[in-house]
Structure formats: C-alpha cells, structure tokens
C-alpha cells in the first residue's frame, strides 16, 4: 500500500491545496492530510476548524484521511507507515524552504521520500496568508477557498469590524 502524508498549516485550506491533494489521490493508495497543531505562525483558525474544513472539502475523495499532528513530521509519517511526504510547489520562491525541509526530513529518515507536485498555474499565486489578508479588508475570496470557508471568513471579519 502506497501511503503519502500531505502536511501543512491549512489556515485555511485553499483551492490550491485541494488541487494538490486531488492529484495525489491518483498516485497513492492513501493520502493522509496532516494538519500541524501548533504552526510557527499563530493560526487564525483552531486545529479543529482547520481539520473540519479539510474533511468537508475532501469528503468525496475516498482515499483521503485528515488528521492533526504535533512534533516532528517524520515521526508522524513513520507512525502512519507512509512511504512519502507530499508537498505542493507553487514557484521558485517556495523552493529554498521546501528544499531545506526535504533534506532535513531525509536526514531524519532516508526511507521516506519527499515528493513535490507542481501546483496548477491558476493557483500558482494563491496562499492561505493572502486569502486571510484579502478577507480581512473585505475583498472577495470566492473561488480561492471552499465555499464553507469563505462564508465563515465573511462572518469572522464582519464581526471584528463591528467590534471596532
Ligand atoms: O503549510 P506550512 O505552514 O508551510 O507547513 C509547514 C509544515 C507543517 C510542513 C512544517 O512546518 C513541518 O513539517 N513542521 C513539523 C516540524 C518538523 O518536522 N520539523 C523538522 C523538519 S523541517
């Protein structure tokens, strides 16, 4: 059984993430979308919300599971008996950081390969942080994130505006 873990903060999940996840389901028997519980940057959404949005957005993909993890990714991948860590690459600017992480993970366990899928060009500019910034200033994020996420973001940011 070929198993991939697909890690990230997913704060929130974007259509770019979903593009990579869907394409990964064609290459692996099982794809475990792995949501880091305490990312370096303080997340806007709780881990429960991030997982729920992902579960909803991937409910029609029968070989996808969504789980939270903390600690080292490589330890989580080992526990899940994964063969690969799967990441999306958008542009050259992603490369340096991803290269470093891939080499470190390889040093920690050379049996687990890091594999990159190049994001579809229509999502090449998209990031969770940009989505949050646009939503915060009342810009339209429809089509960039699953519908449920844009509805929730509109609620969150409208509420914050009323408080000010
Ligand atoms: O979506 P992100 O924020 O770019 O995801 C980053 C993530 C979760 C893949 C990365 O921070 C990670 O793997 N964290 C776990 C800690 C770890 O294993 N560090 C050592 C390898 S660099």
Coordinates of N, CA, C and O and ligand atoms in Angstrom, one line a residue:
X1 N 0.9 -1.2 0.0 CA 0.0 0.0 0.0 C 0.9 1.3 0.0 O 1.7 1.4 0.9
X2 N 0.7 2.1 -1.0 CA 1.4 3.4 -1.1 C 0.7 4.5 -0.3 O -0.4 4.8 -0.6
X3 N 1.4 5.0 0.7 CA 0.7 6.0 1.6 C 1.6 7.3 1.6 O 2.8 7.2 1.7
X4 N 0.9 8.4 1.4 CA 1.5 9.7 1.5 C 0.9 10.5 2.6 O -0.3 10.5 2.8
X5 N 1.8 11.3 3.3 CA 1.3 12.3 4.2 C 1.5 13.6 3.5 O 2.5 13.9 2.8
X6 N 0.4 14.5 3.6 CA 0.5 15.8 2.9 C 0.3 16.8 4.0 O -0.8 17.1 4.4
X7 N 1.4 17.3 4.5 CA 1.4 18.2 5.7 C 1.2 19.7 5.4 O 1.5 20.2 4.3
X8 N 0.7 20.4 6.4 CA 0.6 21.9 6.2 C -0.1 22.5 7.4 O -0.6 21.8 8.3
X9 N -0.2 23.8 7.4 CA -1.0 24.5 8.4 C -2.5 24.6 8.0 O -3.3 24.6 8.9
X10 N -2.7 24.7 6.7 CA -4.1 24.8 6.2 C -4.9 25.8 7.0 O -6.0 25.5 7.4
X11 N -4.4 27.0 7.1 CA -5.1 28.1 7.9 C -5.5 29.3 7.0 O -4.9 30.3 7.0
X12 N -6.5 29.1 6.1 CA -7.3 27.9 5.9 C -6.9 27.1 4.6 O -6.0 27.5 3.9
X13 N -7.6 26.0 4.4 CA -7.4 25.2 3.2 C -7.8 26.1 2.0 O -8.7 26.8 2.1
X14 N -7.0 26.0 0.9 CA -7.3 26.8 -0.3 C -7.6 25.8 -1.4 O -7.3 24.6 -1.3
X15 N -8.1 26.4 -2.5 CA -8.3 25.5 -3.7 C -6.9 25.0 -4.3 O -6.9 24.0 -4.9
X16 N -5.9 25.8 -4.0 CA -4.5 25.3 -4.4 C -4.1 24.0 -3.7 O -3.6 23.1 -4.3
X17 N -4.4 24.0 -2.3 CA -4.1 22.8 -1.6 C -5.0 21.6 -2.1 O -4.5 20.5 -2.3
X18 N -6.3 21.9 -2.4 CA -7.2 20.8 -2.9 C -6.7 20.3 -4.2 O -6.9 19.1 -4.5
X19 N -6.2 21.1 -5.1 CA -5.7 20.7 -6.4 C -4.6 19.7 -6.2 O -4.6 18.6 -6.8
X20 N -3.7 20.0 -5.2 CA -2.5 19.1 -5.0 C -3.0 17.8 -4.4 O -2.6 16.7 -4.8
X21 N -4.0 17.9 -3.4 CA -4.5 16.7 -2.7 C -5.2 15.8 -3.7 O -4.9 14.6 -3.7
X22 N -6.0 16.4 -4.6 CA -6.8 15.5 -5.6 C -5.8 14.8 -6.5 O -6.0 13.6 -6.8
X23 N -4.8 15.5 -6.9 CA -3.8 14.9 -7.9 C -3.0 13.8 -7.1 O -2.7 12.8 -7.7
X24 N -2.8 14.0 -5.9 CA -2.0 13.0 -5.1 C -2.9 11.7 -4.9 O -2.3 10.6 -4.9
X25 N -4.2 11.8 -4.9 CA -5.0 10.6 -4.7 C -4.9 9.7 -5.9 O -5.2 8.5 -5.8
X26 N -4.4 10.2 -7.1 CA -4.2 9.4 -8.3 C -2.9 8.6 -8.2 O -2.7 7.6 -8.9
X27 N -2.0 9.1 -7.3 CA -0.7 8.5 -7.3 C -0.5 7.6 -6.1 O 0.4 6.7 -6.1
X28 N -1.3 7.7 -5.1 CA -1.1 7.0 -3.8 C -2.4 6.2 -3.5 O -3.5 6.7 -3.8
X29 N -2.3 5.1 -2.8 CA -3.5 4.4 -2.3 C -4.2 5.2 -1.2 O -5.4 5.1 -1.1
X30 N -3.4 5.8 -0.4 CA -4.0 6.6 0.7 C -3.2 7.9 0.9 O -2.0 7.9 0.8
X31 N -4.0 9.0 1.0 CA -3.3 10.3 1.3 C -3.8 10.8 2.6 O -5.0 11.0 2.8
X32 N -2.9 11.0 3.5 CA -3.2 11.5 4.9 C -2.9 13.0 5.0 O -1.7 13.3 5.0
X33 N -3.9 13.8 4.9 CA -3.7 15.2 5.0 C -3.4 15.5 6.5 O -4.2 15.2 7.4
X34 N -2.2 16.1 6.8 CA -1.7 16.2 8.1 C -1.7 17.6 8.6 O -0.8 18.4 8.0
X35 N -2.5 18.0 9.5 CA -2.6 19.4 9.9 C -1.8 19.6 11.1 O -2.0 19.0 12.2
X36 N -0.8 20.5 11.0 CA 0.1 20.8 12.1 C -0.7 21.5 13.2 O -1.4 22.5 12.9
X37 N -0.6 21.0 14.5 CA -1.5 21.6 15.5 C -1.0 23.0 16.0 O -1.7 23.9 16.2
X38 N 0.4 23.1 16.1 CA 0.9 24.4 16.5 C 1.9 24.9 15.5 O 3.1 24.8 15.7
X39 N 1.4 25.5 14.4 CA 2.4 26.1 13.4 C 3.2 27.2 14.0 O 2.8 27.8 15.0
X40 N 4.3 27.5 13.3 CA 5.2 28.6 13.8 C 4.4 29.9 13.9 O 4.6 30.6 14.9
X41 N 3.6 30.2 12.9 CA 2.8 31.5 13.0 C 1.5 31.2 13.7 O 0.9 30.1 13.4
X42 N 1.1 32.1 14.6 CA -0.2 31.8 15.3 C -1.3 31.7 14.3 O -1.6 32.6 13.6
X43 N -2.0 30.5 14.3 CA -3.1 30.4 13.3 C -4.3 31.2 13.7 O -4.6 31.5 14.8
X44 N -5.1 31.6 12.6 CA -6.4 32.3 12.8 C -7.4 31.2 13.3 O -8.2 31.5 14.1
X45 N -7.4 30.1 12.6 CA -8.4 29.0 12.9 C -7.9 28.0 13.9 O -6.6 27.7 13.9
X46 N -8.7 27.4 14.7 CA -8.3 26.4 15.6 C -8.0 25.1 14.8 O -8.4 25.0 13.6
X47 N -7.3 24.2 15.4 CA -6.9 23.0 14.7 C -8.2 22.2 14.3 O -8.3 21.6 13.2
X48 N -9.2 22.3 15.2 CA -10.5 21.6 14.9 C -11.2 22.2 13.7 O -11.6 21.4 12.8
X49 N -11.2 23.5 13.6 CA -11.8 24.2 12.4 C -11.1 23.8 11.2 O -11.6 23.5 10.1
X50 N -9.7 23.9 11.2 CA -8.9 23.6 10.0 C -9.1 22.1 9.5 O -9.3 21.9 8.4
X51 N -9.2 21.2 10.5 CA -9.5 19.8 10.2 C -10.9 19.7 9.6 O -11.1 19.0 8.6
X52 N -11.9 20.3 10.2 CA -13.3 20.2 9.7 C -13.4 20.7 8.3 O -14.1 20.1 7.5
X53 N -12.8 21.8 8.0 CA -12.9 22.4 6.7 C -12.3 21.4 5.7 O -12.8 21.2 4.6
X54 N -11.2 20.8 6.0 CA -10.5 19.9 5.1 C -11.3 18.6 4.9 O -11.5 18.1 3.8
X55 N -11.9 18.1 6.0 CA -12.7 16.9 6.0 C -13.9 17.1 5.0 O -14.2 16.3 4.2
X56 N -14.5 18.3 5.2 CA -15.7 18.6 4.3 C -15.3 18.7 2.8 O -16.0 18.2 2.0
X57 N -14.2 19.4 2.6 CA -13.7 19.7 1.2 C -13.2 18.4 0.5 O -13.2 18.3 -0.7
X58 N -12.9 17.3 1.3 CA -12.3 16.1 0.7 C -13.3 14.9 0.9 O -12.9 13.8 0.7
X59 N -14.5 15.2 1.3 CA -15.5 14.1 1.6 C -15.7 13.2 0.5 O -16.1 12.0 0.7
X60 N -15.6 13.7 -0.8 CA -15.9 12.8 -1.9 C -14.6 12.0 -2.4 O -14.7 11.3 -3.4
X61 N -13.5 12.3 -1.7 CA -12.3 11.5 -2.1 C -12.1 10.4 -1.1 O -11.7 10.6 0.0
X62 N -12.4 9.2 -1.6 CA -12.5 8.0 -0.7 C -11.1 7.6 -0.1 O -11.1 7.0 1.0
X63 N -10.0 8.0 -0.7 CA -8.7 7.6 -0.2 C -8.0 8.7 0.6 O -6.8 8.7 0.7
X64 N -8.8 9.7 1.0 CA -8.2 10.8 1.8 C -8.6 10.7 3.3 O -9.8 10.5 3.6
X65 N -7.6 10.8 4.2 CA -7.9 11.0 5.6 C -7.3 12.3 6.1 O -6.3 12.7 5.5
X66 N -7.9 12.9 7.1 CA -7.4 14.1 7.6 C -7.1 13.9 9.1 O -8.0 13.4 9.8
X67 N -5.9 14.3 9.5 CA -5.6 14.2 10.9 C -4.7 15.3 11.4 O -3.9 15.9 10.6
X68 N -4.8 15.6 12.7 CA -3.8 16.6 13.3 C -2.6 15.9 13.7 O -2.6 14.7 13.9
X69 N -1.5 16.7 13.7 CA -0.2 16.1 14.3 C 0.5 17.2 15.0 O 0.4 18.4 14.7
X70 N 1.4 16.8 16.0 CA 2.3 17.7 16.6 C 3.7 17.0 16.7 O 3.7 15.8 16.5
X71 N 4.7 17.8 16.9 CA 6.0 17.2 16.9 C 6.6 17.1 15.5 O 6.2 17.8 14.6
X72 N 7.6 16.2 15.4 CA 8.2 16.1 14.1 C 7.3 15.4 13.0 O 6.7 14.3 13.3
X73 N 7.3 15.9 11.8 CA 6.5 15.4 10.8 C 7.0 13.9 10.4 O 6.2 13.0 10.2
X74 N 8.3 13.8 10.5 CA 8.8 12.4 10.1 C 8.4 11.3 11.1 O 8.1 10.2 10.7
X75 N 8.2 11.7 12.3 CA 7.7 10.7 13.3 C 6.3 10.4 13.0 O 5.9 9.2 13.1
X76 N 5.5 11.4 12.7 CA 4.1 11.1 12.3 C 4.0 10.2 11.1 O 3.3 9.3 11.0
X77 N 4.9 10.6 10.1 CA 4.9 9.8 8.8 C 5.2 8.3 9.1 O 4.6 7.4 8.6
X78 N 6.2 8.1 10.0 CA 6.6 6.8 10.4 C 5.5 6.0 11.1 O 5.2 4.9 10.7
X79 N 4.8 6.7 12.0 CA 3.7 6.1 12.7 C 2.6 5.7 11.8 O 1.9 4.7 11.9
X80 N 2.4 6.5 10.7 CA 1.4 6.2 9.7 C 1.8 5.2 8.6 O 1.1 4.9 7.7
X81 N 3.1 4.7 8.7 CA 3.7 3.8 7.8 C 3.7 4.4 6.4 O 3.4 3.7 5.4
X82 N 3.9 5.7 6.3 CA 3.9 6.4 5.0 C 5.2 6.2 4.2 O 6.2 6.0 4.8
X83 N 5.1 6.1 2.9 CA 6.2 6.0 2.0 C 6.8 7.3 1.6 O 7.9 7.5 1.2
X84 N 5.9 8.3 1.7 CA 6.3 9.6 1.1 C 5.6 10.8 1.9 O 4.5 10.7 2.5
X85 N 6.4 11.9 1.8 CA 5.8 13.2 2.3 C 5.5 13.9 1.0 O 6.4 14.0 0.1
X86 N 4.3 14.4 0.8 CA 3.9 15.0 -0.4 C 3.6 16.5 -0.2 O 2.9 16.9 0.7
X87 N 4.3 17.4 -1.0 CA 4.1 18.8 -0.9 C 3.8 19.4 -2.2 O 4.1 18.8 -3.3
X88 N 3.1 20.6 -2.2 CA 2.8 21.3 -3.4 C 3.9 22.4 -3.6 O 4.4 23.0 -2.6
X89 N 4.3 22.6 -4.8 CA 5.3 23.7 -5.1 C 4.7 24.7 -6.0 O 4.2 24.3 -7.1
X90 N 4.6 25.9 -5.6 CA 4.0 27.0 -6.5 C 5.0 27.7 -7.4 O 4.8 27.8 -8.6
X91 N 6.1 28.1 -6.8 CA 7.0 28.9 -7.6 C 8.4 28.7 -7.0 O 8.6 28.1 -6.0
X92 N 9.4 29.3 -7.7 CA 10.8 29.1 -7.3 C 10.9 29.6 -5.9 O 11.7 29.1 -5.1
X93 N 10.1 30.7 -5.5 CA 10.3 31.2 -4.1 C 10.0 30.2 -3.1 O 10.4 30.3 -1.9
X94 N 9.2 29.2 -3.4 CA 8.9 28.1 -2.4 C 10.1 27.2 -2.2 O 10.2 26.5 -1.3
X95 N 10.9 27.2 -3.3 CA 11.8 26.1 -3.4 C 12.9 26.0 -2.3 O 13.1 24.9 -1.7
X96 N 13.4 27.1 -1.9 CA 14.5 27.1 -0.9 C 14.1 26.5 0.4 O 14.8 25.6 0.9
X97 N 13.0 26.9 0.9 CA 12.5 26.4 2.2 C 12.1 25.0 2.1 O 12.4 24.1 2.9
X98 N 11.4 24.6 1.0 CA 11.0 23.2 0.8 C 12.2 22.3 0.6 O 12.2 21.2 1.1
X99 N 13.2 22.8 0.0 CA 14.5 22.0 -0.2 C 15.1 21.7 1.1 O 15.5 20.6 1.4
X100 N 15.2 22.8 2.0 CA 15.8 22.6 3.3 C 15.0 21.6 4.1 O 15.6 20.7 4.7
X101 N 13.6 21.7 4.1 CA 12.8 20.8 4.9 C 13.0 19.3 4.3 O 13.1 18.4 5.1
X102 N 13.0 19.2 3.0 CA 13.1 17.9 2.4 C 14.5 17.2 2.8 O 14.5 16.0 3.1
X103 N 15.5 18.1 2.8 CA 16.8 17.5 3.1 C 16.9 17.1 4.6 O 17.5 16.1 5.0
X104 N 16.3 17.9 5.5 CA 16.3 17.6 6.9 C 15.5 16.3 7.2 O 15.9 15.4 7.9
X105 N 14.3 16.2 6.5 CA 13.5 15.0 6.7 C 14.2 13.8 6.2 O 14.1 12.7 6.7
X106 N 15.0 14.0 5.1 CA 15.7 12.9 4.5 C 16.8 12.4 5.5 O 17.1 11.2 5.7
X107 N 17.4 13.4 6.2 CA 18.5 13.1 7.2 C 17.9 12.3 8.3 O 18.5 11.4 8.9
X108 N 16.6 12.7 8.7 CA 16.0 12.0 9.8 C 15.5 10.6 9.5 O 15.5 9.7 10.3
X109 N 15.1 10.4 8.2 CA 14.7 9.1 7.8 C 14.8 9.0 6.2 O 13.9 9.5 5.5
X110 N 15.8 8.4 5.8 CA 16.0 8.4 4.3 C 15.1 7.4 3.6 O 15.0 7.5 2.3
X111 N 14.3 6.7 4.3 CA 13.4 5.7 3.6 C 12.1 6.4 3.2 O 11.3 5.9 2.4
X112 N 11.8 7.6 3.8 CA 10.6 8.3 3.4 C 11.0 9.4 2.5 O 11.7 10.4 2.8
X113 N 10.5 9.3 1.2 CA 10.9 10.3 0.2 C 10.0 11.5 0.3 O 8.8 11.4 0.5
X114 N 10.5 12.7 0.0 CA 9.7 13.9 -0.2 C 9.4 14.0 -1.7 O 10.3 14.0 -2.5
X115 N 8.1 14.1 -2.0 CA 7.7 14.3 -3.5 C 7.0 15.6 -3.6 O 6.1 16.0 -2.8
X116 N 7.3 16.3 -4.7 CA 6.6 17.6 -5.0 C 5.7 17.5 -6.2 O 6.0 16.9 -7.2
X117 N 4.5 18.1 -6.0 CA 3.6 18.2 -7.1 C 3.6 19.7 -7.5 O 3.4 20.6 -6.5
X118 N 3.7 20.1 -8.7 CA 3.7 21.5 -9.1 C 2.2 21.9 -9.2 O 1.4 21.3 -9.9
X119 N 1.9 23.0 -8.4 CA 0.5 23.5 -8.4 C 0.1 23.9 -9.8 O 0.9 24.4 -10.6
X120 N -1.2 23.7 -10.1 CA -1.8 24.1 -11.4 C -1.6 25.7 -11.5 O -1.7 26.4 -10.5
X121 N -1.3 26.1 -12.7 CA -0.9 27.6 -12.9 C -2.0 28.5 -12.3 O -1.7 29.6 -11.8
X122 N -3.3 28.1 -12.4 CA -4.3 29.1 -11.9 C -4.3 29.3 -10.4 O -4.8 30.3 -9.9
X123 N -3.6 28.4 -9.7 CA -3.4 28.6 -8.3 C -2.0 29.0 -7.8 O -1.7 29.0 -6.7
X124 N -1.2 29.3 -8.8 CA 0.3 29.5 -8.5 C 0.5 30.7 -7.6 O 1.5 30.7 -6.9
X125 N -0.4 31.6 -7.6 CA -0.2 32.8 -6.8 C -0.9 32.7 -5.4 O -0.8 33.6 -4.6
X126 N -1.6 31.7 -5.2 CA -2.5 31.6 -4.0 C -1.8 31.1 -2.8 O -1.1 30.1 -2.8
X127 N -2.1 31.8 -1.6 CA -1.6 31.3 -0.3 C -2.6 31.5 0.7 O -3.5 32.5 0.6
X128 N -2.6 30.8 1.8 CA -3.5 31.0 2.9 C -3.4 32.4 3.5 O -4.4 33.0 3.8
X129 N -2.1 32.9 3.6 CA -2.0 34.2 4.2 C -2.6 35.3 3.4 O -3.1 36.3 3.9
X130 N -2.4 35.1 2.0 CA -3.0 36.1 1.2 C -4.6 36.1 1.3 O -5.2 37.2 1.3
X131 N -5.1 34.9 1.3 CA -6.6 34.8 1.5 C -7.0 35.5 2.7 O -8.0 36.3 2.7
X132 N -6.3 35.4 3.8 CA -6.7 36.0 5.1 C -6.6 37.5 5.0 O -7.5 38.2 5.4
X133 N -5.5 38.0 4.3 CA -5.4 39.4 4.2 C -6.5 40.0 3.3 O -7.1 41.0 3.7
X134 N -6.8 39.3 2.2 CA -7.9 39.9 1.3 C -9.2 39.9 2.1 O -10.0 40.9 2.1
X135 N -9.5 38.8 2.8 CA -10.8 38.7 3.5 C -10.9 39.7 4.6 O -11.9 40.4 4.8
X136 N -9.7 40.0 5.3 CA -9.7 41.0 6.4 C -10.1 42.4 5.9 O -10.7 43.1 6.6
X137 N -9.7 42.7 4.6 CA -10.1 44.0 4.1 C -11.3 43.9 3.2 O -11.4 44.7 2.3
X138 N -12.1 42.9 3.4 CA -13.4 42.8 2.7 C -13.3 42.5 1.2 O -14.2 42.8 0.5
X139 N -12.2 42.0 0.8 CA -12.0 41.6 -0.6 C -12.7 40.2 -0.9 O -13.0 39.5 0.1
X140 N -13.0 39.9 -2.1 CA -13.7 38.7 -2.5 C -12.7 37.5 -2.5 O -11.7 37.5 -3.3
X141 N -13.0 36.5 -1.7 CA -12.2 35.3 -1.7 C -12.9 34.1 -2.4 O -12.4 32.9 -2.3
X142 N -14.0 34.3 -3.0 CA -14.8 33.2 -3.6 C -14.0 32.6 -4.7 O -13.3 33.3 -5.5
X143 N -14.0 31.3 -4.8 CA -13.2 30.6 -5.8 C -11.8 30.3 -5.4 O -11.1 29.5 -6.0
X144 N -11.4 30.9 -4.3 CA -10.0 30.7 -3.9 C -9.9 29.7 -2.7 O -8.9 29.0 -2.5
X145 N -11.1 29.5 -2.1 CA -11.2 28.6 -0.9 C -12.6 27.9 -1.1 O -13.5 28.4 -1.8
X146 N -12.7 26.7 -0.4 CA -14.1 26.1 -0.4 C -15.1 27.1 0.1 O -14.9 27.9 0.9
X147 N -16.4 26.9 -0.4 CA -17.5 27.8 -0.1 C -17.6 28.0 1.4 O -17.8 29.2 1.9
X148 N -17.6 26.9 2.1 CA -17.8 26.9 3.6 C -16.8 27.9 4.3 O -17.1 28.6 5.2
X149 N -15.6 27.9 3.7 CA -14.5 28.7 4.3 C -14.8 30.2 4.1 O -14.7 31.0 5.0
X150 N -15.2 30.5 2.8 CA -15.5 31.9 2.5 C -16.6 32.4 3.3 O -16.6 33.6 3.8
X151 N -17.7 31.6 3.6 CA -18.8 32.0 4.4 C -18.3 32.3 5.8 O -18.6 33.3 6.4
X152 N -17.5 31.4 6.4 CA -17.0 31.6 7.7 C -16.1 32.8 7.9 O -16.3 33.6 8.8
X153 N -15.3 33.0 6.9 CA -14.4 34.2 6.9 C -15.2 35.5 6.9 O -14.8 36.4 7.5
X154 N -16.2 35.5 6.0 CA -17.0 36.7 5.9 C -17.6 37.0 7.3 O -17.6 38.1 7.7
X155 N -18.1 35.9 8.0 CA -18.7 36.1 9.3 C -17.6 36.7 10.3 O -17.8 37.6 11.0
X156 N -16.5 36.0 10.4 CA -15.4 36.4 11.3 C -15.0 37.8 11.1 O -15.0 38.6 12.1
X157 N -14.7 38.2 9.9 CA -14.2 39.5 9.7 C -15.2 40.6 9.8 O -14.9 41.7 10.2
X158 N -16.5 40.3 9.4 CA -17.6 41.3 9.6 C -17.8 41.5 11.1 O -17.9 42.6 11.6
X159 N -17.7 40.4 11.9 CA -17.9 40.5 13.4 C -16.8 41.4 14.0 O -17.0 42.3 14.7
X160 N -15.5 41.2 13.5 CA -14.4 42.0 14.0 C -14.6 43.5 13.7 O -14.3 44.4 14.5
X161 N -15.1 43.7 12.5 CA -15.3 45.1 12.0 C -16.3 45.8 12.9 O -16.2 46.9 13.3
X162 N -17.4 45.1 13.3 CA -18.5 45.7 14.1 C -18.0 46.0 15.5 O -18.3 47.0 16.1
X163 N -17.0 45.2 16.0 CA -16.4 45.4 17.3 C -15.6 46.7 17.4 O -15.4 47.3 18.4
X164 N -15.0 47.1 16.2 CA -14.1 48.2 16.2 C -14.8 49.5 16.4 O -15.9 49.7 16.1
Ligands
LIG1 O1 1.7 25.0 5.5 P1 3.1 25.2 6.1 O2 3.0 26.1 7.3 O3 4.1 25.6 5.1 O4 3.5 23.8 6.7 C1 4.8 23.6 7.3 C2 5.0 22.2 7.8 C3 3.8 21.8 8.8 C4 5.0 21.2 6.7 C5 6.3 22.2 8.6 O5 6.4 23.3 9.5 C6 6.6 20.9 9.4 O6 6.8 19.9 8.9 N1 6.5 21.0 10.8 C7 6.8 19.9 11.7 C8 8.1 20.0 12.4 C9 9.2 19.3 11.8 O7 9.1 18.1 11.4 N2 10.3 20.0 11.6 C10 11.6 19.4 11.1 C11 11.6 19.3 9.5 S1 11.9 20.8 8.8

